[in-house]
Every structure is written in C-alpha cells, then in structure tokens.
Short mmCIF file of C-alpha atoms in Angstrom, two decimals:
data_model
loop_
_atom_site.label_atom_id
_atom_site.label_comp_id
_atom_site.label_asym_id
_atom_site.label_seq_id
_atom_site.Cartn_x
_atom_site.Cartn_y
_atom_site.Cartn_z
CA MET E 1 34.58 -64.97 -2.01
CA THR E 2 38.11 -64.57 -3.32
CA ALA E 3 39.03 -67.90 -4.21
CA VAL E 4 37.51 -71.04 -6.11
CA THR E 5 35.16 -72.72 -3.63
CA HIS E 6 33.74 -76.51 -3.94
CA LEU E 7 30.30 -76.88 -2.17
CA THR E 8 28.55 -80.24 -1.62
CA VAL E 9 24.84 -80.43 -2.30
CA ALA E 10 22.99 -81.63 1.05
CA ASP E 11 20.40 -84.05 1.23
CA ALA E 12 17.85 -81.42 2.19
CA ASP E 13 18.56 -79.37 -1.08
CA ALA E 14 18.13 -82.24 -3.35
CA GLY E 15 15.70 -81.36 -6.25
CA MET E 16 16.48 -77.39 -6.27
CA ARG E 17 17.16 -75.62 -9.22
CA LEU E 18 21.18 -74.76 -9.40
CA ASP E 19 20.50 -70.97 -9.64
CA ARG E 20 18.07 -70.77 -6.78
CA TRP E 21 20.43 -72.87 -4.76
CA ILE E 22 23.28 -70.44 -5.38
CA ARG E 23 21.04 -67.52 -4.82
CA GLN E 24 20.02 -68.60 -1.62
CA ARG E 25 23.71 -68.76 -0.58
CA PHE E 26 25.05 -65.52 -2.36
CA PRO E 27 21.87 -63.39 -2.63
CA HIS E 28 24.11 -60.22 -3.51
CA VAL E 29 25.37 -61.90 -6.88
CA THR E 30 23.12 -60.46 -9.50
CA HIS E 31 21.03 -62.36 -12.14
CA GLY E 32 23.06 -61.22 -14.82
CA HIS E 33 26.49 -62.16 -13.40
CA LEU E 34 25.29 -65.42 -12.40
CA SER E 35 24.08 -66.09 -15.88
CA LYS E 36 27.49 -65.18 -17.39
CA LEU E 37 29.19 -67.47 -14.88
CA LEU E 38 26.81 -70.31 -16.00
CA ARG E 39 27.12 -69.43 -19.64
CA THR E 40 31.05 -69.33 -19.85
CA GLY E 41 31.44 -72.49 -17.65
CA GLN E 42 32.74 -71.24 -14.79
CA ILE E 43 30.30 -72.82 -12.34
CA ARG E 44 30.71 -76.51 -12.64
CA LEU E 45 28.48 -79.54 -11.55
CA ASP E 46 30.26 -82.57 -10.61
CA GLY E 47 32.89 -81.25 -13.12
CA GLY E 48 30.79 -80.39 -16.01
CA ARG E 49 29.55 -77.67 -17.48
CA CYS E 50 25.65 -77.06 -16.34
CA SER E 51 22.46 -74.72 -16.73
CA ALA E 52 20.81 -72.45 -14.45
CA GLY E 53 17.96 -75.08 -14.18
CA ALA E 54 19.86 -78.18 -13.73
CA ARG E 55 18.26 -80.08 -10.71
CA LEU E 56 20.58 -80.83 -7.98
CA GLN E 57 21.04 -84.26 -6.29
CA ALA E 58 22.53 -84.82 -3.07
CA GLY E 59 26.19 -85.27 -2.76
CA GLN E 60 26.92 -83.48 -6.01
CA ALA E 61 29.73 -81.26 -6.09
CA VAL E 62 29.28 -77.44 -7.16
CA ARG E 63 32.37 -75.44 -8.39
CA LEU E 64 32.26 -71.61 -7.95
CA PRO E 65 34.50 -69.08 -9.16
CA PRO E 66 35.75 -66.12 -7.02
CA LEU E 67 32.61 -64.20 -6.29
CA PRO E 68 32.28 -60.72 -5.28
CA GLU E 69 31.94 -59.78 -1.58
CA ALA E 70 28.57 -59.08 -0.19
CA PRO E 71 28.17 -55.14 0.38
CA VAL E 72 28.22 -54.04 3.82
CA ALA E 73 24.72 -53.77 5.19
CA ARG E 74 23.18 -50.29 5.41
CA GLY E 75 20.11 -48.97 7.00
CA PRO E 76 17.69 -51.02 9.22
CA ALA E 77 17.90 -54.54 9.42
CA ARG E 78 15.48 -56.83 7.65
CA ARG E 79 12.20 -56.81 9.19
CA LEU E 80 11.19 -60.26 10.69
CA PRO E 81 7.52 -61.35 10.55
CA ASP E 82 5.79 -60.65 13.96
CA ALA E 83 3.39 -63.18 15.56
CA ARG E 84 0.11 -61.74 14.07
CA GLU E 85 1.59 -62.59 10.60
CA LEU E 86 2.57 -65.82 11.41
CA ASP E 87 -0.81 -66.74 12.81
CA ASP E 88 -2.56 -65.11 9.78
CA ILE E 89 -0.57 -67.51 7.34
CA ALA E 90 -1.34 -70.49 9.51
CA ALA E 91 -4.85 -69.81 9.39
CA ARG E 92 -4.68 -70.06 5.57
CA VAL E 93 -3.91 -73.77 5.55
CA ILE E 94 -6.53 -75.70 3.88
CA HIS E 95 -4.79 -79.18 3.73
CA MET E 96 -2.41 -80.74 5.61
CA ASP E 97 -0.58 -84.09 6.20
CA ASP E 98 2.63 -85.60 6.90
CA TRP E 99 3.96 -84.80 3.29
CA VAL E 100 2.08 -81.88 1.78
CA MET E 101 0.60 -78.82 3.02
CA ALA E 102 -1.50 -76.35 0.85
CA ILE E 103 -2.53 -72.79 1.68
CA ASP E 104 -5.12 -70.27 0.23
CA LYS E 105 -2.49 -67.53 -0.64
CA PRO E 106 -3.90 -63.95 -0.63
CA ALA E 107 -3.50 -61.67 -3.47
CA GLY E 108 -0.67 -59.12 -3.06
CA LEU E 109 1.45 -61.46 -1.05
CA ALA E 110 4.65 -62.46 -3.02
CA VAL E 111 5.82 -65.96 -2.95
CA GLN E 112 9.53 -65.04 -2.67
CA GLY E 113 11.64 -62.09 -1.94
CA GLY E 114 12.86 -59.42 -4.49
CA SER E 115 13.86 -55.85 -5.05
CA GLY E 116 11.86 -53.54 -2.51
CA LEU E 117 9.58 -56.39 -0.91
CA SER E 118 9.78 -56.79 2.66
CA ARG E 119 6.91 -59.14 3.22
CA HIS E 120 6.70 -62.58 1.25
CA LEU E 121 5.60 -65.92 1.89
CA ASP E 122 9.38 -67.25 2.15
CA ALA E 123 9.73 -65.21 5.13
CA LEU E 124 6.71 -66.62 6.72
CA LEU E 125 7.19 -70.43 6.45
CA ASP E 126 8.33 -70.85 10.06
CA GLY E 127 4.95 -70.13 10.77
CA LEU E 128 3.74 -73.23 9.12
CA ARG E 129 6.21 -75.93 10.74
CA PHE E 130 3.55 -77.14 13.02
CA GLY E 131 6.12 -78.80 15.39
CA ALA E 132 8.04 -80.34 12.30
CA ALA E 133 11.78 -80.25 12.32
CA GLU E 134 11.96 -78.64 8.95
CA ARG E 135 10.33 -75.45 7.69
CA PRO E 136 7.94 -76.39 4.61
CA ARG E 137 9.65 -75.95 1.20
CA LEU E 138 8.15 -74.04 -1.80
CA VAL E 139 7.70 -76.24 -4.78
CA HIS E 140 5.93 -73.99 -7.35
CA ARG E 141 4.71 -70.27 -7.53
CA LEU E 142 1.76 -68.08 -8.08
CA ASP E 143 2.29 -64.38 -9.19
CA ARG E 144 2.16 -61.81 -6.47
CA GLN E 145 -1.39 -60.81 -7.51
CA THR E 146 -2.86 -63.97 -7.95
CA SER E 147 -4.95 -65.51 -5.19
CA GLY E 148 -5.51 -69.11 -4.51
CA ILE E 149 -3.96 -72.61 -3.90
CA LEU E 150 -0.61 -72.90 -3.34
CA LEU E 151 1.30 -76.20 -2.43
CA LEU E 152 4.08 -76.61 0.02
CA ALA E 153 6.41 -79.81 0.83
CA ARG E 154 6.89 -80.32 4.57
CA HIS E 155 10.24 -82.10 4.06
CA ALA E 156 12.86 -82.70 1.67
CA PRO E 157 11.65 -86.17 0.32
CA ALA E 158 8.25 -84.55 -0.15
CA ALA E 159 9.86 -81.68 -2.04
CA ARG E 160 11.92 -83.84 -4.45
CA ALA E 161 8.63 -85.89 -5.21
CA LEU E 162 6.33 -82.88 -5.81
CA GLN E 163 8.84 -81.09 -7.92
CA ALA E 164 9.02 -84.19 -10.02
CA CYS E 165 5.09 -84.01 -10.40
CA PHE E 166 5.24 -80.36 -11.38
CA ARG E 167 8.35 -80.91 -13.75
CA GLU E 168 6.86 -83.94 -15.36
CA GLY E 169 3.31 -82.37 -16.17
CA ARG E 170 1.38 -84.78 -13.54
CA VAL E 171 -0.22 -81.81 -11.83
CA GLU E 172 -3.64 -80.68 -13.08
CA LYS E 173 -3.79 -76.77 -12.53
CA THR E 174 -7.05 -75.01 -13.01
CA TYR E 175 -7.48 -71.09 -12.80
CA TRP E 176 -10.57 -69.01 -12.65
CA ALA E 177 -10.22 -65.39 -14.71
CA LEU E 178 -12.63 -62.81 -15.57
CA VAL E 179 -11.42 -61.22 -18.90
CA ALA E 180 -12.47 -58.09 -20.84
CA GLY E 181 -15.13 -58.92 -23.53
CA VAL E 182 -15.83 -62.41 -24.92
CA PRO E 183 -13.47 -64.40 -26.72
CA ASP E 184 -13.98 -66.77 -29.51
CA LEU E 185 -12.07 -69.88 -28.39
CA PRO E 186 -10.75 -72.63 -30.68
CA ARG E 187 -13.24 -75.61 -30.49
CA ASP E 188 -10.75 -77.89 -28.36
CA GLY E 189 -10.08 -74.59 -26.30
CA ARG E 190 -6.33 -75.17 -27.04
CA LEU E 191 -3.98 -71.81 -26.87
CA ALA E 192 -0.72 -72.87 -28.07
CA MET E 193 1.75 -69.77 -28.35
CA PRO E 194 5.35 -70.11 -27.37
CA LEU E 195 6.59 -67.58 -25.05
CA ALA E 196 9.99 -65.56 -24.35
CA LYS E 197 11.07 -63.22 -21.85
CA ARG E 198 12.06 -59.78 -23.04
CA GLY E 199 14.05 -56.81 -21.30
CA LYS E 200 16.28 -56.43 -18.49
CA PRO E 201 15.94 -58.14 -15.27
CA GLY E 202 13.34 -56.45 -13.02
CA ARG E 203 11.44 -54.95 -15.98
CA GLU E 204 10.98 -58.03 -17.89
CA ARG E 205 7.94 -58.75 -20.00
CA VAL E 206 6.79 -62.07 -21.42
CA GLU E 207 5.82 -61.90 -25.13
CA VAL E 208 4.53 -64.44 -27.77
CA ALA E 209 7.56 -65.41 -29.71
CA GLU E 210 7.08 -67.93 -32.59
CA GLU E 211 10.63 -68.23 -33.59
CA ASP E 212 12.54 -68.37 -30.09
CA GLY E 213 9.91 -68.88 -27.52
CA ARG E 214 9.49 -71.91 -25.30
CA ARG E 215 6.62 -74.30 -25.81
CA ALA E 216 3.48 -73.04 -23.82
CA VAL E 217 -0.03 -74.35 -24.00
CA THR E 218 -3.36 -73.37 -22.07
CA PHE E 219 -6.61 -75.03 -22.29
CA ALA E 220 -9.48 -72.36 -22.09
CA ARG E 221 -13.21 -72.77 -21.61
CA ILE E 222 -15.98 -70.07 -21.03
CA VAL E 223 -17.77 -70.74 -17.77
CA ALA E 224 -20.41 -67.88 -18.16
CA THR E 225 -20.43 -64.42 -19.86
CA ALA E 226 -21.64 -60.89 -18.66
CA GLY E 227 -23.29 -59.88 -21.90
CA ARG E 228 -20.19 -58.97 -24.14
CA VAL E 229 -18.69 -56.90 -21.43
CA ALA E 230 -16.73 -59.94 -19.70
CA ALA E 231 -16.54 -63.55 -19.61
CA TRP E 232 -15.67 -66.13 -16.85
CA LEU E 233 -12.71 -68.53 -18.03
CA GLU E 234 -11.70 -71.46 -16.84
CA LEU E 235 -7.91 -71.89 -17.74
CA ARG E 236 -5.94 -74.91 -17.38
CA PRO E 237 -2.24 -74.75 -18.15
CA LEU E 238 -0.52 -77.68 -19.60
CA THR E 239 2.99 -75.92 -19.25
CA GLY E 240 4.16 -73.47 -16.54
CA ARG E 241 5.81 -70.45 -18.32
CA THR E 242 5.97 -67.13 -16.40
CA HIS E 243 2.81 -64.88 -16.82
CA GLN E 244 1.68 -67.52 -19.17
CA LEU E 245 -2.20 -67.13 -18.27
CA ARG E 246 -2.13 -63.58 -18.56
CA VAL E 247 -0.03 -63.34 -21.78
CA HIS E 248 -2.33 -65.99 -23.79
CA CYS E 249 -5.16 -64.01 -22.51
CA ALA E 250 -3.84 -60.70 -23.73
CA ALA E 251 -2.78 -62.45 -27.17
CA ILE E 252 -6.35 -63.34 -27.98
CA GLY E 253 -7.20 -59.80 -27.43
CA HIS E 254 -8.97 -60.52 -24.08
CA PRO E 255 -6.84 -59.60 -21.19
CA ILE E 256 -7.67 -60.57 -17.71
CA LEU E 257 -9.47 -57.64 -15.70
CA GLY E 258 -7.22 -55.48 -13.58
CA ASP E 259 -3.62 -56.82 -15.62
CA GLY E 260 -1.94 -53.40 -16.04
CA LYS E 261 1.07 -55.27 -17.59
CA TYR E 262 -0.42 -57.03 -20.28
CA GLY E 263 -3.70 -55.39 -20.79
CA SER E 264 -5.15 -52.10 -19.37
CA ARG E 265 -5.85 -51.14 -16.05
CA THR E 266 -9.25 -49.72 -17.15
CA PRO E 267 -11.09 -53.03 -17.73
CA GLY E 268 -10.34 -53.74 -13.98
CA ARG E 269 -12.91 -50.76 -12.84
CA ILE E 270 -15.76 -52.95 -14.53
CA THR E 271 -15.90 -54.52 -11.39
CA HIS E 272 -14.37 -51.90 -8.87
CA VAL E 273 -11.60 -54.55 -7.94
CA ARG E 274 -8.21 -52.84 -8.38
CA ARG E 275 -6.14 -56.07 -8.98
CA LEU E 276 -5.62 -59.13 -11.35
CA HIS E 277 -9.02 -60.92 -11.42
CA LEU E 278 -7.10 -64.31 -11.69
CA HIS E 279 -7.33 -67.14 -8.92
CA ALA E 280 -5.54 -70.48 -8.50
CA GLN E 281 -8.69 -72.73 -7.95
CA SER E 282 -7.72 -76.30 -7.80
CA LEU E 283 -4.79 -78.78 -8.01
CA ARG E 284 -5.17 -82.51 -8.58
CA LEU E 285 -1.82 -84.60 -8.49
CA PRO E 286 -0.55 -87.98 -7.37
CA HIS E 287 0.11 -87.78 -3.49
CA PRO E 288 3.99 -87.87 -3.08
CA GLU E 289 3.72 -90.68 -0.32
CA GLY E 290 2.54 -92.91 -3.29
CA GLY E 291 -0.92 -93.59 -2.30
CA GLY E 292 -4.07 -92.36 -4.25
CA MET E 293 -4.66 -88.58 -5.75
CA LEU E 294 -4.70 -85.29 -3.81
CA ASN E 295 -7.90 -83.13 -5.14
CA LEU E 296 -7.57 -79.77 -3.56
CA ALA E 297 -9.93 -76.80 -4.08
CA CYS E 298 -9.90 -73.01 -3.01
CA ALA E 299 -13.02 -70.89 -3.07
CA LEU E 300 -12.88 -67.29 -4.42
CA PRO E 301 -11.85 -64.62 -2.07
CA ARG E 302 -14.29 -61.99 -0.87
CA ASP E 303 -12.91 -59.52 -3.42
CA LEU E 304 -13.25 -61.73 -6.47
CA GLN E 305 -16.47 -63.01 -5.18
CA GLU E 306 -17.93 -59.28 -5.21
CA ALA E 307 -16.35 -59.04 -8.66
CA TRP E 308 -18.13 -62.10 -9.93
CA ASN E 309 -21.31 -61.05 -8.24
CA THR E 310 -21.17 -57.47 -9.75
CA LEU E 311 -21.33 -59.26 -13.15
CA GLY E 312 -24.17 -61.19 -12.38
CA LEU E 313 -22.10 -64.60 -12.58
CA SER E 314 -22.99 -67.05 -9.77
CA VAL E 315 -20.58 -69.25 -7.88
CA SER E 316 -21.66 -71.68 -5.38
CA GLY E 317 -19.04 -73.50 -2.99
CA ASP E 318 -15.84 -74.30 -5.20
CA GLY E 319 -17.55 -74.34 -8.70
CA PRO E 320 -19.99 -72.84 -10.99
#
C-alpha cells in the first residue's frame, strides 16, 4: 500500500481493538512497525491521535499511512481445517443461545494464530456457525496451554455487549490450578502486583513491576492440599493481564505445576502431566440480551482429573 488510505469501520467491527482490526487487514505489518505508526501519530482515528487499544465504533474513519507491501507467499498454502477438526470443535460447545456460545477449549489449542501456528481456534470458527449468517467472534482469550471455558459472541451486537462486560469488570472468572508447595496467602486472599511485559515481541515475559506495571489483582483461595507437596488453588482474577495468574503464583514462590516459562518444568512431574495445570472453570456475567445472569461451568479435562487424583484431591462434578 503506497499511498495514504482512509477506511471506514463497518458495523460488524464495532467494539474491536484498533490494533487487532489493522492486523486482520494487514497481517504482514509487524507489531513493532504498527506500534511506531501509532506512537508517532501516523495512524489517525476520526482525525485524532489514537492508541493501539482504542475500541472502534461503526462509521469511524481510520487513516493509514503508506504501508509495506505484503511479501509474495512462498511454500505451501495455509492449511484449512478439515471436517473432523470442525466436528471436534462443534462437539465442545457447552452452551449456546441466540447471542452467546461457550466452548470447552482443550489445552494445546491456541485461540488465535501466530508464528509457527497452523492450527488455532480462530481458523475453526466456521465450524461453530450452526446455520447463523455470521461466524462467531472471540471476545476474550485463554493461554494456549490453559483448558476450560471460552466465551464467543454469535454476532456483532453480542460481541460489543460482551466486550463491554469484560472491559468493565462485570465478568466473574474462576480458575483452578495446582501449584508447587502450599502458599501462605494473605487473609483476604488478595494478590495485588502490577505487571509489565518485557523483552522482544515473540519472546516476551511478564514480570512484577512496581514502578511501571499495570494494575493486576487476583483473589486466591486454597481449596485443598496434598501434604506440603502441592495445593489446589481457586483463582479469581479481578483484572485480565497477560499471564496474570501464572506470574502472580510464581511471584509468591508457588508456580503453577508444569509452567516452564514462569516456574520450572520439574514441578509438573509431580503428577506426570506435562502441561500447565491451569483450568478456566467458570464464568458468571450478565446476559448481553439484557435478561438475567449467565452461569457457566466446565469440568476438568481427563488429564487434569488424573493429576488431581494422583495427589488425592477429590473433584466431583464441577466443584470441590
């Protein structure tokens, strides 16, 4: 794209973050280049300076400066999901109505694509239409190795309403984790440690940063313990920072089992399950259509159920 371009935000894209909206249209533009264009004011929203996280509204005008041309594709074409993959993800739906869908995301499935990822949920969303005119929309994320409940919007108005719920803190999220050792938690269970990303894109780590970090609050409760070897924690994030639960647990000296990035791979061998022992167990939020509350729960997958059993921790149904 060799000239300044003005694009108009469609109704269907209202509520999206500006940076994600641009990356969808120009995936070859790197994160660093996009950040520079925003920082220097070369990208404008309705004529004014804007941030990467600005939420778009239908009808807004986005000014884009000349962008580098997309490279000529080399190698095999992008792999499309096959019928079996689409059937598998459809079988993971645990709630669906005219506005909202919830799925039981398996560990190992990334929510969105990235470098080296050929399989991710975003590429499977056509398998979740169930006859609807629009493919469902992602409204929040889970780490690739985190299993559990993931919420989707079935159309644009639902996406706007659900994104507002997450943004305004009206979604109660509960996670279950197995951590190394038994933490000595504050009486109120509040872990308040600001977080900041460090490092280059693709190799970023999140760290506790008292001076320049963003506010991050997690409420933690010990559900049960396996001697002094491990503890089952119920974690309720009040904020939604990247890797928040993993970093907060590591920061108090009790990393989540199997977390090779923020703890050690060694603790994961306690249960012989070689992945992050973290599960998004439930969500509670106002229904976007305006009637009542949604209370959604997701049972432990088989591998984590075996991990809990190995430590003598009993889970029946969707609760302790």
